């Protein structure tokens, strides 16, 4: 399953904002609401234990919270614009910083010394027991077994370097094949497939503006294009065209419980920021694409999947919509936060959705709040107010 990553690389002003501060592991100290020290010391001992940690970023650091109570256990100082994704085991989260990917021991509440250095760290993908990192600035792909992170040392794993650096993504399949995007910093065109020895065995360059990936049931991998989506399954590529000449699918969410991928859908190539109201449902078995109008806009951090493959979308009206992926029917709307609007700058905070099992976590930066919702009952489990407004939201997720 892919994570919600923005549909363009850090370029121009956005890059300047992201790298304006030198990021360090030890950025100073303060106090969290629990009275624990806030630092990046790898040897620090947690004062408060956490279960199924949730991690949120804020301007200046990371919050580590208990996944059940949402109690703030620790604040770690880490200046600059940081991103977070599950590492793929029960304890760790991958943090994207200016210097590269860093590994956070969320259960132990400390930044580790494990780092994959490189400019513009991009997508983090978990699938078939492997975690894959794509570094946009170098085109380097790193594949590792996330359970090896528990040793405290950098896992030894497969590496591959793209022909040209670009804002890309890669995923390793259960049989060891690696699907990785093709492109340059100026133009992205499609994807290729490598065998276990990194020998190219297939490629397709009929996917302009390629961005993002997600895996559906039976290892159908979807890769977003500006005119539809490219599917790789059972050794071959299949292109599913969008109904519009420009129909961009750049962010997707998949589920092992469903053959259908949930994607965003944009139709204006010239928009400074398009606020779409339709989502795409891509049937990887029938190779068909369906559009569903939600009656509200959403952002690239709004997509998720429920425990049974339900499509989940956080709308700007403040409600999470639960969608039957087979019919496109909106089964229910769960009010969670107040109305909001997606900011023009993609690095600016906005309500964000993170789903784990039966629980949907939703941030509300305007109120410095974080909520936990039961996906099936639609009831709020708990809410918490944090010292500062949060931006990105993630947590530990074991299994793939």
Tab-separated table of C-alpha atoms in Angstrom:
chain	number	residue	atom	x	y	z
A	1	UNK	CA	0.000	0.000	0.000
A	2	UNK	CA	1.216	3.310	-0.881
A	3	UNK	CA	1.299	6.310	1.252
A	4	UNK	CA	-0.176	9.685	0.555
A	5	UNK	CA	2.718	11.551	-1.167
A	6	UNK	CA	2.425	14.810	-3.031
A	7	UNK	CA	2.231	14.669	-6.801
A	8	UNK	CA	5.358	16.633	-7.540
A	9	UNK	CA	8.963	16.726	-6.418
A	10	UNK	CA	10.425	19.388	-4.169
A	11	UNK	CA	11.325	22.022	-6.723
A	12	UNK	CA	11.636	25.788	-6.806
A	13	UNK	CA	10.126	27.599	-3.861
A	14	UNK	CA	8.867	24.398	-2.260
A	15	UNK	CA	12.363	22.951	-2.195
A	16	UNK	CA	13.763	26.169	-0.784
A	17	UNK	CA	11.248	26.004	2.037
A	18	UNK	CA	12.071	22.370	2.733
A	19	UNK	CA	15.811	22.866	2.930
A	20	UNK	CA	15.955	26.308	4.498
A	21	UNK	CA	16.867	24.767	7.850
A	22	UNK	CA	19.633	22.256	8.429
A	23	UNK	CA	18.016	19.170	9.932
A	24	UNK	CA	19.628	17.453	12.887
A	25	UNK	CA	18.765	14.528	15.114
A	26	UNK	CA	19.384	16.504	18.302
A	27	UNK	CA	17.705	19.860	18.064
A	28	UNK	CA	17.337	21.082	21.634
A	29	UNK	CA	15.087	20.246	24.548
A	30	UNK	CA	11.726	21.144	25.923
A	31	UNK	CA	8.816	19.406	27.617
A	32	UNK	CA	5.937	17.424	26.237
A	33	UNK	CA	2.545	17.388	27.937
A	34	UNK	CA	3.651	14.289	29.852
A	35	UNK	CA	6.759	15.947	31.218
A	36	UNK	CA	9.156	13.857	29.140
A	37	UNK	CA	12.221	15.394	27.588
A	38	UNK	CA	11.995	16.334	23.921
A	39	UNK	CA	15.204	15.486	22.133
A	40	UNK	CA	16.671	13.218	19.489
A	41	UNK	CA	19.008	11.281	21.755
A	42	UNK	CA	19.160	7.675	20.581
A	43	UNK	CA	19.985	6.469	24.096
A	44	UNK	CA	17.076	8.175	25.813
A	45	UNK	CA	14.797	5.966	27.911
A	46	UNK	CA	11.047	6.433	27.348
A	47	UNK	CA	9.303	7.836	30.402
A	48	UNK	CA	5.900	6.744	29.090
A	49	UNK	CA	5.234	3.494	27.237
A	50	UNK	CA	3.122	3.578	24.103
A	51	UNK	CA	1.057	0.968	22.316
A	52	UNK	CA	0.824	1.015	18.508
A	53	UNK	CA	2.480	4.439	18.271
A	54	UNK	CA	1.123	7.222	16.097
A	55	UNK	CA	3.583	9.834	14.856
A	56	UNK	CA	2.707	13.368	13.775
A	57	UNK	CA	4.996	16.063	12.437
A	58	UNK	CA	4.871	19.719	13.407
A	59	UNK	CA	6.997	22.733	12.550
A	60	UNK	CA	10.088	21.858	14.545
A	61	UNK	CA	9.715	18.214	15.383
A	62	UNK	CA	7.760	15.018	15.887
A	63	UNK	CA	5.049	13.977	18.318
A	64	UNK	CA	4.864	10.335	19.395
A	65	UNK	CA	1.448	9.364	20.740
A	66	UNK	CA	-0.163	6.236	22.135
A	67	UNK	CA	-2.316	4.717	19.397
A	68	UNK	CA	-5.179	3.880	21.766
A	69	UNK	CA	-5.413	6.872	24.105
A	70	UNK	CA	-3.677	9.427	21.829
A	71	UNK	CA	-1.747	10.481	24.926
A	72	UNK	CA	1.356	12.453	23.963
A	73	UNK	CA	4.308	10.378	25.127
A	74	UNK	CA	7.258	12.220	23.662
A	75	UNK	CA	8.247	15.245	21.624
A	76	UNK	CA	11.367	14.978	19.482
A	77	UNK	CA	12.943	18.137	18.109
A	78	UNK	CA	13.691	17.950	14.388
A	79	UNK	CA	13.669	21.318	12.598
A	80	UNK	CA	12.408	21.774	9.058
A	81	UNK	CA	9.819	20.099	6.864
A	82	UNK	CA	9.722	16.375	7.661
A	83	UNK	CA	7.552	13.569	6.346
A	84	UNK	CA	6.572	10.284	7.998
A	85	UNK	CA	5.599	6.823	6.730
A	86	UNK	CA	5.267	3.385	8.321
A	87	UNK	CA	8.513	1.417	8.163
A	88	UNK	CA	6.655	-1.878	7.960
A	89	UNK	CA	7.182	-3.395	11.406
A	90	UNK	CA	5.636	-2.998	14.857
A	91	UNK	CA	8.046	-0.356	16.116
A	92	UNK	CA	9.475	1.929	13.458
A	93	UNK	CA	8.539	4.874	11.245
A	94	UNK	CA	10.554	6.280	8.355
A	95	UNK	CA	11.160	10.035	8.581
A	96	UNK	CA	12.061	11.932	5.397
A	97	UNK	CA	14.413	14.806	6.224
A	98	UNK	CA	16.624	17.143	4.219
A	99	UNK	CA	19.548	14.728	4.539
A	100	UNK	CA	17.636	11.592	3.543
A	101	UNK	CA	15.496	8.887	5.122
A	102	UNK	CA	15.932	8.399	8.874
A	103	UNK	CA	14.471	5.622	10.983
A	104	UNK	CA	12.482	6.503	14.099
A	105	UNK	CA	11.977	3.888	16.786
A	106	UNK	CA	8.459	5.010	17.637
A	107	UNK	CA	7.969	2.402	20.356
A	108	UNK	CA	11.293	3.299	21.940
A	109	UNK	CA	10.523	6.971	21.249
A	110	UNK	CA	13.893	7.845	19.776
A	111	UNK	CA	15.559	8.569	16.459
A	112	UNK	CA	17.960	5.768	15.587
A	113	UNK	CA	21.276	6.066	13.796
A	114	UNK	CA	19.869	4.190	10.792
A	115	UNK	CA	19.861	6.522	7.803
A	116	UNK	CA	19.642	6.302	4.032
A	117	UNK	CA	21.292	9.519	2.921
A	118	UNK	CA	20.366	11.340	-0.267
A	119	UNK	CA	18.771	14.519	-1.582
A	120	UNK	CA	14.993	14.726	-1.811
A	121	UNK	CA	13.840	11.476	-0.185
A	122	UNK	CA	10.514	10.549	-1.778
A	123	UNK	CA	8.141	7.604	-1.698
A	124	UNK	CA	8.171	4.848	0.920
A	125	UNK	CA	6.400	1.649	-0.168
A	126	UNK	CA	5.584	-1.444	1.895
A	127	UNK	CA	4.661	-4.692	0.157
A	128	UNK	CA	5.230	-8.450	0.481
A	129	UNK	CA	7.400	-8.126	3.569
A	130	UNK	CA	9.743	-5.564	2.055
A	131	UNK	CA	10.043	-1.801	2.381
A	132	UNK	CA	11.288	0.222	-0.584
A	133	UNK	CA	12.713	3.749	-0.427
A	134	UNK	CA	13.052	5.947	-3.527
A	135	UNK	CA	15.437	8.918	-3.304
A	136	UNK	CA	14.388	11.456	-5.930
A	137	UNK	CA	17.605	13.430	-5.962
A	138	UNK	CA	19.771	10.426	-6.839
A	139	UNK	CA	17.337	7.928	-8.344
A	140	UNK	CA	18.510	5.371	-5.799
A	141	UNK	CA	16.209	2.584	-4.662
A	142	UNK	CA	16.792	0.775	-1.354
A	143	UNK	CA	14.935	-2.414	-0.471
A	144	UNK	CA	15.047	-3.995	2.992
A	145	UNK	CA	13.244	-6.308	5.378
A	146	UNK	CA	11.722	-3.985	8.019
A	147	UNK	CA	11.884	-6.632	10.745
A	148	UNK	CA	15.666	-6.271	10.559
A	149	UNK	CA	15.373	-2.740	11.948
A	150	UNK	CA	14.947	-4.225	15.427
A	151	UNK	CA	18.662	-5.072	15.469
A	152	UNK	CA	19.442	-1.360	15.679
A	153	UNK	CA	21.713	-1.509	12.648
A	154	UNK	CA	21.049	-0.608	9.033
A	155	UNK	CA	19.547	-3.618	7.243
A	156	UNK	CA	21.477	-5.066	4.351
A	157	UNK	CA	19.285	-5.142	1.278
A	158	UNK	CA	18.907	-4.754	-2.439
A	159	UNK	CA	19.838	-1.514	-4.173
A	160	UNK	CA	19.163	-0.163	-7.636
A	161	UNK	CA	19.879	3.194	-9.223
A	162	UNK	CA	17.578	4.624	-11.883
A	163	UNK	CA	19.102	5.741	-15.175
A	164	UNK	CA	18.184	9.335	-14.273
A	165	UNK	CA	17.174	10.948	-10.966
A	166	UNK	CA	13.463	11.801	-10.890
A	167	UNK	CA	10.434	11.998	-8.615
A	168	UNK	CA	9.773	8.277	-8.692
A	169	UNK	CA	8.601	5.213	-6.841
A	170	UNK	CA	9.411	1.496	-6.709
A	171	UNK	CA	7.852	-1.659	-5.312
A	172	UNK	CA	9.265	-5.173	-4.902
A	173	UNK	CA	6.879	-8.053	-5.557
A	174	UNK	CA	6.709	-11.332	-3.663
A	175	UNK	CA	8.776	-13.149	-6.311
A	176	UNK	CA	11.580	-10.577	-6.162
A	177	UNK	CA	10.676	-8.596	-9.269
A	178	UNK	CA	11.165	-4.851	-8.841
A	179	UNK	CA	8.785	-2.408	-10.528
A	180	UNK	CA	10.353	1.058	-10.752
A	181	UNK	CA	9.440	4.260	-12.557
A	182	UNK	CA	11.169	5.753	-15.592
A	183	UNK	CA	11.906	9.420	-16.077
A	184	UNK	CA	14.123	12.443	-15.647
A	185	UNK	CA	13.790	15.555	-13.518
A	186	UNK	CA	11.910	17.188	-16.410
A	187	UNK	CA	9.777	14.324	-17.712
A	188	UNK	CA	8.419	11.033	-16.348
A	189	UNK	CA	7.237	8.457	-18.862
A	190	UNK	CA	6.447	5.053	-17.395
A	191	UNK	CA	7.896	2.070	-15.575
A	192	UNK	CA	10.196	-0.911	-15.967
A	193	UNK	CA	10.459	-4.302	-14.292
A	194	UNK	CA	13.708	-5.882	-13.084
A	195	UNK	CA	14.338	-9.490	-12.128
A	196	UNK	CA	16.091	-10.484	-8.891
A	197	UNK	CA	19.455	-9.630	-10.456
A	198	UNK	CA	18.301	-6.145	-11.524
A	199	UNK	CA	18.108	-7.208	-15.168
A	200	UNK	CA	15.348	-5.443	-17.090
A	201	UNK	CA	12.619	-7.823	-18.244
A	202	UNK	CA	9.773	-5.457	-19.156
A	203	UNK	CA	8.953	-1.802	-19.611
A	204	UNK	CA	6.085	0.484	-20.612
A	205	UNK	CA	6.479	4.155	-21.481
A	206	UNK	CA	2.812	4.899	-22.095
A	207	UNK	CA	2.327	6.666	-18.775
A	208	UNK	CA	3.032	10.405	-19.036
A	209	UNK	CA	3.679	12.220	-15.765
A	210	UNK	CA	3.918	8.927	-13.874
A	211	UNK	CA	3.344	9.358	-10.145
A	212	UNK	CA	2.596	7.126	-7.211
A	213	UNK	CA	1.707	3.468	-6.848
A	214	UNK	CA	-0.564	1.126	-4.943
A	215	UNK	CA	-1.042	-2.628	-4.871
A	216	UNK	CA	-4.407	-4.372	-5.068
A	217	UNK	CA	-5.390	-7.981	-4.415
A	218	UNK	CA	-3.339	-10.613	-6.282
A	219	UNK	CA	-0.397	-8.229	-6.635
A	220	UNK	CA	-1.898	-5.917	-9.217
A	221	UNK	CA	0.300	-2.820	-9.066
A	222	UNK	CA	-1.172	0.468	-10.236
A	223	UNK	CA	1.025	3.377	-11.317
A	224	UNK	CA	-0.641	6.740	-11.843
A	225	UNK	CA	-0.473	8.638	-15.155
A	226	UNK	CA	-1.753	11.970	-16.487
A	227	UNK	CA	-4.148	10.094	-18.781
A	228	UNK	CA	-5.202	7.142	-16.630
A	229	UNK	CA	-3.337	4.391	-14.836
A	230	UNK	CA	-0.810	1.690	-15.714
A	231	UNK	CA	-1.328	-1.788	-14.214
A	232	UNK	CA	1.415	-4.394	-13.868
A	233	UNK	CA	0.232	-7.900	-13.029
A	234	UNK	CA	1.254	-11.444	-13.912
A	235	UNK	CA	4.240	-10.327	-15.934
A	236	UNK	CA	2.603	-7.747	-18.168
A	237	UNK	CA	1.563	-4.097	-18.310
A	238	UNK	CA	-1.973	-2.941	-19.107
A	239	UNK	CA	-2.951	0.703	-19.593
A	240	UNK	CA	-6.389	1.845	-18.426
A	241	UNK	CA	-7.219	5.135	-20.109
A	242	UNK	CA	-8.935	8.014	-18.338
A	243	UNK	CA	-12.237	9.225	-19.811
A	244	UNK	CA	-10.653	12.682	-20.271
A	245	UNK	CA	-7.645	13.611	-22.428
A	246	UNK	CA	-6.048	14.860	-19.231
A	247	UNK	CA	-7.237	12.680	-16.391
A	248	UNK	CA	-4.487	12.582	-13.792
A	249	UNK	CA	-4.316	9.866	-11.159
A	250	UNK	CA	-1.363	10.756	-8.961
A	251	UNK	CA	-2.165	9.313	-5.537
A	252	UNK	CA	-3.634	5.898	-4.866
A	253	UNK	CA	-4.559	3.643	-1.965
A	254	UNK	CA	-4.704	-0.126	-2.284
A	255	UNK	CA	-5.881	-3.046	-0.177
A	256	UNK	CA	-5.081	-6.766	-0.192
A	257	UNK	CA	-8.799	-7.297	0.451
A	258	UNK	CA	-9.899	-5.735	-2.849
A	259	UNK	CA	-8.961	-5.850	-6.546
A	260	UNK	CA	-9.967	-2.203	-6.801
A	261	UNK	CA	-7.624	0.727	-6.287
A	262	UNK	CA	-8.783	4.075	-4.917
A	263	UNK	CA	-7.240	7.063	-6.676
A	264	UNK	CA	-7.576	10.804	-6.938
A	265	UNK	CA	-8.638	12.363	-10.255
A	266	UNK	CA	-7.737	15.751	-11.741
A	267	UNK	CA	-8.624	17.206	-15.141
A	268	UNK	CA	-7.052	20.683	-15.296
A	269	UNK	CA	-3.382	20.589	-16.379
A	270	UNK	CA	-3.025	24.361	-15.985
A	271	UNK	CA	-4.479	24.757	-12.496
A	272	UNK	CA	-2.226	26.237	-9.817
A	273	UNK	CA	-4.102	23.956	-7.450
A	274	UNK	CA	-7.025	21.877	-8.602
A	275	UNK	CA	-9.457	20.949	-5.850
A	276	UNK	CA	-11.114	17.845	-7.325
A	277	UNK	CA	-14.483	16.495	-6.219
A	278	UNK	CA	-14.273	13.150	-8.017
A	279	UNK	CA	-12.239	10.092	-7.105
A	280	UNK	CA	-11.318	7.140	-9.310
A	281	UNK	CA	-11.972	3.471	-8.628
A	282	UNK	CA	-9.751	1.250	-10.768
A	283	UNK	CA	-10.828	-2.378	-11.171
A	284	UNK	CA	-7.551	-4.241	-11.749
A	285	UNK	CA	-9.374	-7.462	-12.685
A	286	UNK	CA	-11.790	-6.036	-15.245
A	287	UNK	CA	-9.309	-3.289	-16.230
A	288	UNK	CA	-11.980	-0.624	-15.926
A	289	UNK	CA	-12.046	2.824	-14.318
A	290	UNK	CA	-15.046	4.366	-12.582
A	291	UNK	CA	-15.383	7.977	-11.393
A	292	UNK	CA	-17.377	8.878	-8.295
A	293	UNK	CA	-18.401	12.432	-7.405
A	294	UNK	CA	-18.077	12.975	-3.672
A	295	UNK	CA	-19.853	16.312	-3.453
A	296	UNK	CA	-16.785	17.738	-1.714
A	297	UNK	CA	-13.140	18.329	-2.543
A	298	UNK	CA	-10.235	16.591	-0.837
A	299	UNK	CA	-6.426	16.634	-0.780
A	300	UNK	CA	-3.602	14.193	-1.477
A	301	UNK	CA	-3.567	13.320	2.235
A	302	UNK	CA	-7.246	12.321	2.195
A	303	UNK	CA	-7.169	8.772	0.802
A	304	UNK	CA	-7.207	5.544	2.813
A	305	UNK	CA	-8.557	2.002	2.931
A	306	UNK	CA	-10.606	0.341	5.621
A	307	UNK	CA	-10.072	-3.123	7.129
A	308	UNK	CA	-12.314	-4.801	4.535
A	309	UNK	CA	-11.080	-2.806	1.558
A	310	UNK	CA	-13.511	0.071	1.966
A	311	UNK	CA	-12.487	3.295	0.266
A	312	UNK	CA	-12.049	6.159	2.739
A	313	UNK	CA	-11.812	9.802	1.723
A	314	UNK	CA	-11.552	12.800	4.045
A	315	UNK	CA	-13.469	15.669	2.436
A	316	UNK	CA	-13.060	19.405	2.909
A	317	UNK	CA	-16.544	19.408	4.425
A	318	UNK	CA	-14.957	17.685	7.411
A	319	UNK	CA	-16.447	14.226	6.902
A	320	UNK	CA	-14.842	10.886	6.080
A	321	UNK	CA	-16.736	9.126	3.330
A	322	UNK	CA	-16.872	5.341	3.379
A	323	UNK	CA	-17.132	4.026	-0.183
A	324	UNK	CA	-18.026	0.561	-1.454
A	325	UNK	CA	-15.257	0.012	-4.029
A	326	UNK	CA	-17.313	-2.516	-5.998
A	327	UNK	CA	-20.291	-0.224	-6.605
A	328	UNK	CA	-18.919	3.248	-5.991
A	329	UNK	CA	-21.710	3.829	-3.463
A	330	UNK	CA	-20.996	6.211	-0.598
A	331	UNK	CA	-22.191	4.044	2.277
A	332	UNK	CA	-21.862	6.662	4.993
A	333	UNK	CA	-20.352	9.979	5.953
A	334	UNK	CA	-18.606	10.285	9.292
A	335	UNK	CA	-18.304	13.914	10.513
A	336	UNK	CA	-14.895	14.354	12.127
A	337	UNK	CA	-13.469	17.871	11.750
A	338	UNK	CA	-14.642	21.337	10.759
A	339	UNK	CA	-14.765	22.568	7.180
A	340	UNK	CA	-11.364	23.288	5.643
A	341	UNK	CA	-9.702	24.266	2.385
A	342	UNK	CA	-6.583	22.786	0.847
A	343	UNK	CA	-3.746	25.369	1.003
A	344	UNK	CA	-1.930	26.374	-2.175
A	345	UNK	CA	1.468	25.349	-0.759
A	346	UNK	CA	1.492	21.553	-0.539
A	347	UNK	CA	3.827	21.636	2.464
A	348	UNK	CA	1.348	23.601	4.568
A	349	UNK	CA	-0.755	21.712	7.147
A	350	UNK	CA	-4.232	20.486	6.342
A	351	UNK	CA	-6.460	17.795	7.892
A	352	UNK	CA	-4.850	14.440	7.199
A	353	UNK	CA	-6.130	10.858	7.225
A	354	UNK	CA	-4.126	7.858	8.476
A	355	UNK	CA	-5.862	4.481	8.648
A	356	UNK	CA	-4.705	1.438	10.608
A	357	UNK	CA	-7.012	-1.528	10.955
A	358	UNK	CA	-10.438	-0.414	12.152
A	359	UNK	CA	-9.211	2.993	13.293
A	360	UNK	CA	-9.051	6.162	11.208
A	361	UNK	CA	-6.872	8.900	12.665
A	362	UNK	CA	-7.700	12.417	11.479
A	363	UNK	CA	-5.722	15.535	12.299
A	364	UNK	CA	-7.275	18.991	12.664
A	365	UNK	CA	-4.402	21.499	12.513
A	366	UNK	CA	-6.656	24.529	12.923
A	367	UNK	CA	-7.591	23.331	16.405
A	368	UNK	CA	-4.264	21.564	17.164
A	369	UNK	CA	-6.387	18.424	17.491
A	370	UNK	CA	-6.131	14.766	16.601
A	371	UNK	CA	-9.089	12.385	16.494
A	372	UNK	CA	-9.471	8.596	16.402
A	373	UNK	CA	-12.589	7.183	14.704
A	374	UNK	CA	-13.944	3.637	14.505
A	375	UNK	CA	-14.363	3.047	10.762
A	376	UNK	CA	-17.134	0.473	11.096
A	377	UNK	CA	-19.315	2.150	13.726
A	378	UNK	CA	-18.511	5.708	12.722
A	379	UNK	CA	-18.101	6.624	16.387
A	380	UNK	CA	-15.325	8.785	17.768
A	381	UNK	CA	-12.979	6.786	19.974
A	382	UNK	CA	-11.036	9.684	21.430
A	383	UNK	CA	-9.609	13.127	20.703
A	384	UNK	CA	-6.623	15.063	21.972
A	385	UNK	CA	-5.361	18.627	21.798
A	386	UNK	CA	-1.639	18.986	21.100
A	387	UNK	CA	0.771	21.833	21.894
A	388	UNK	CA	1.202	22.736	18.219
A	389	UNK	CA	-0.625	22.211	14.929
A	390	UNK	CA	0.434	19.031	13.177
A	391	UNK	CA	1.168	18.442	9.501
A	392	UNK	CA	1.873	14.848	8.433
A	393	UNK	CA	0.402	11.851	10.246
A	394	UNK	CA	1.480	8.203	10.307
A	395	UNK	CA	2.304	5.350	12.643
A	396	UNK	CA	3.672	1.849	12.958
A	397	UNK	CA	2.068	-0.697	10.639
A	398	UNK	CA	3.261	-4.293	10.786
A	399	UNK	CA	2.614	-6.595	7.856
A	400	UNK	CA	1.896	-5.694	4.256
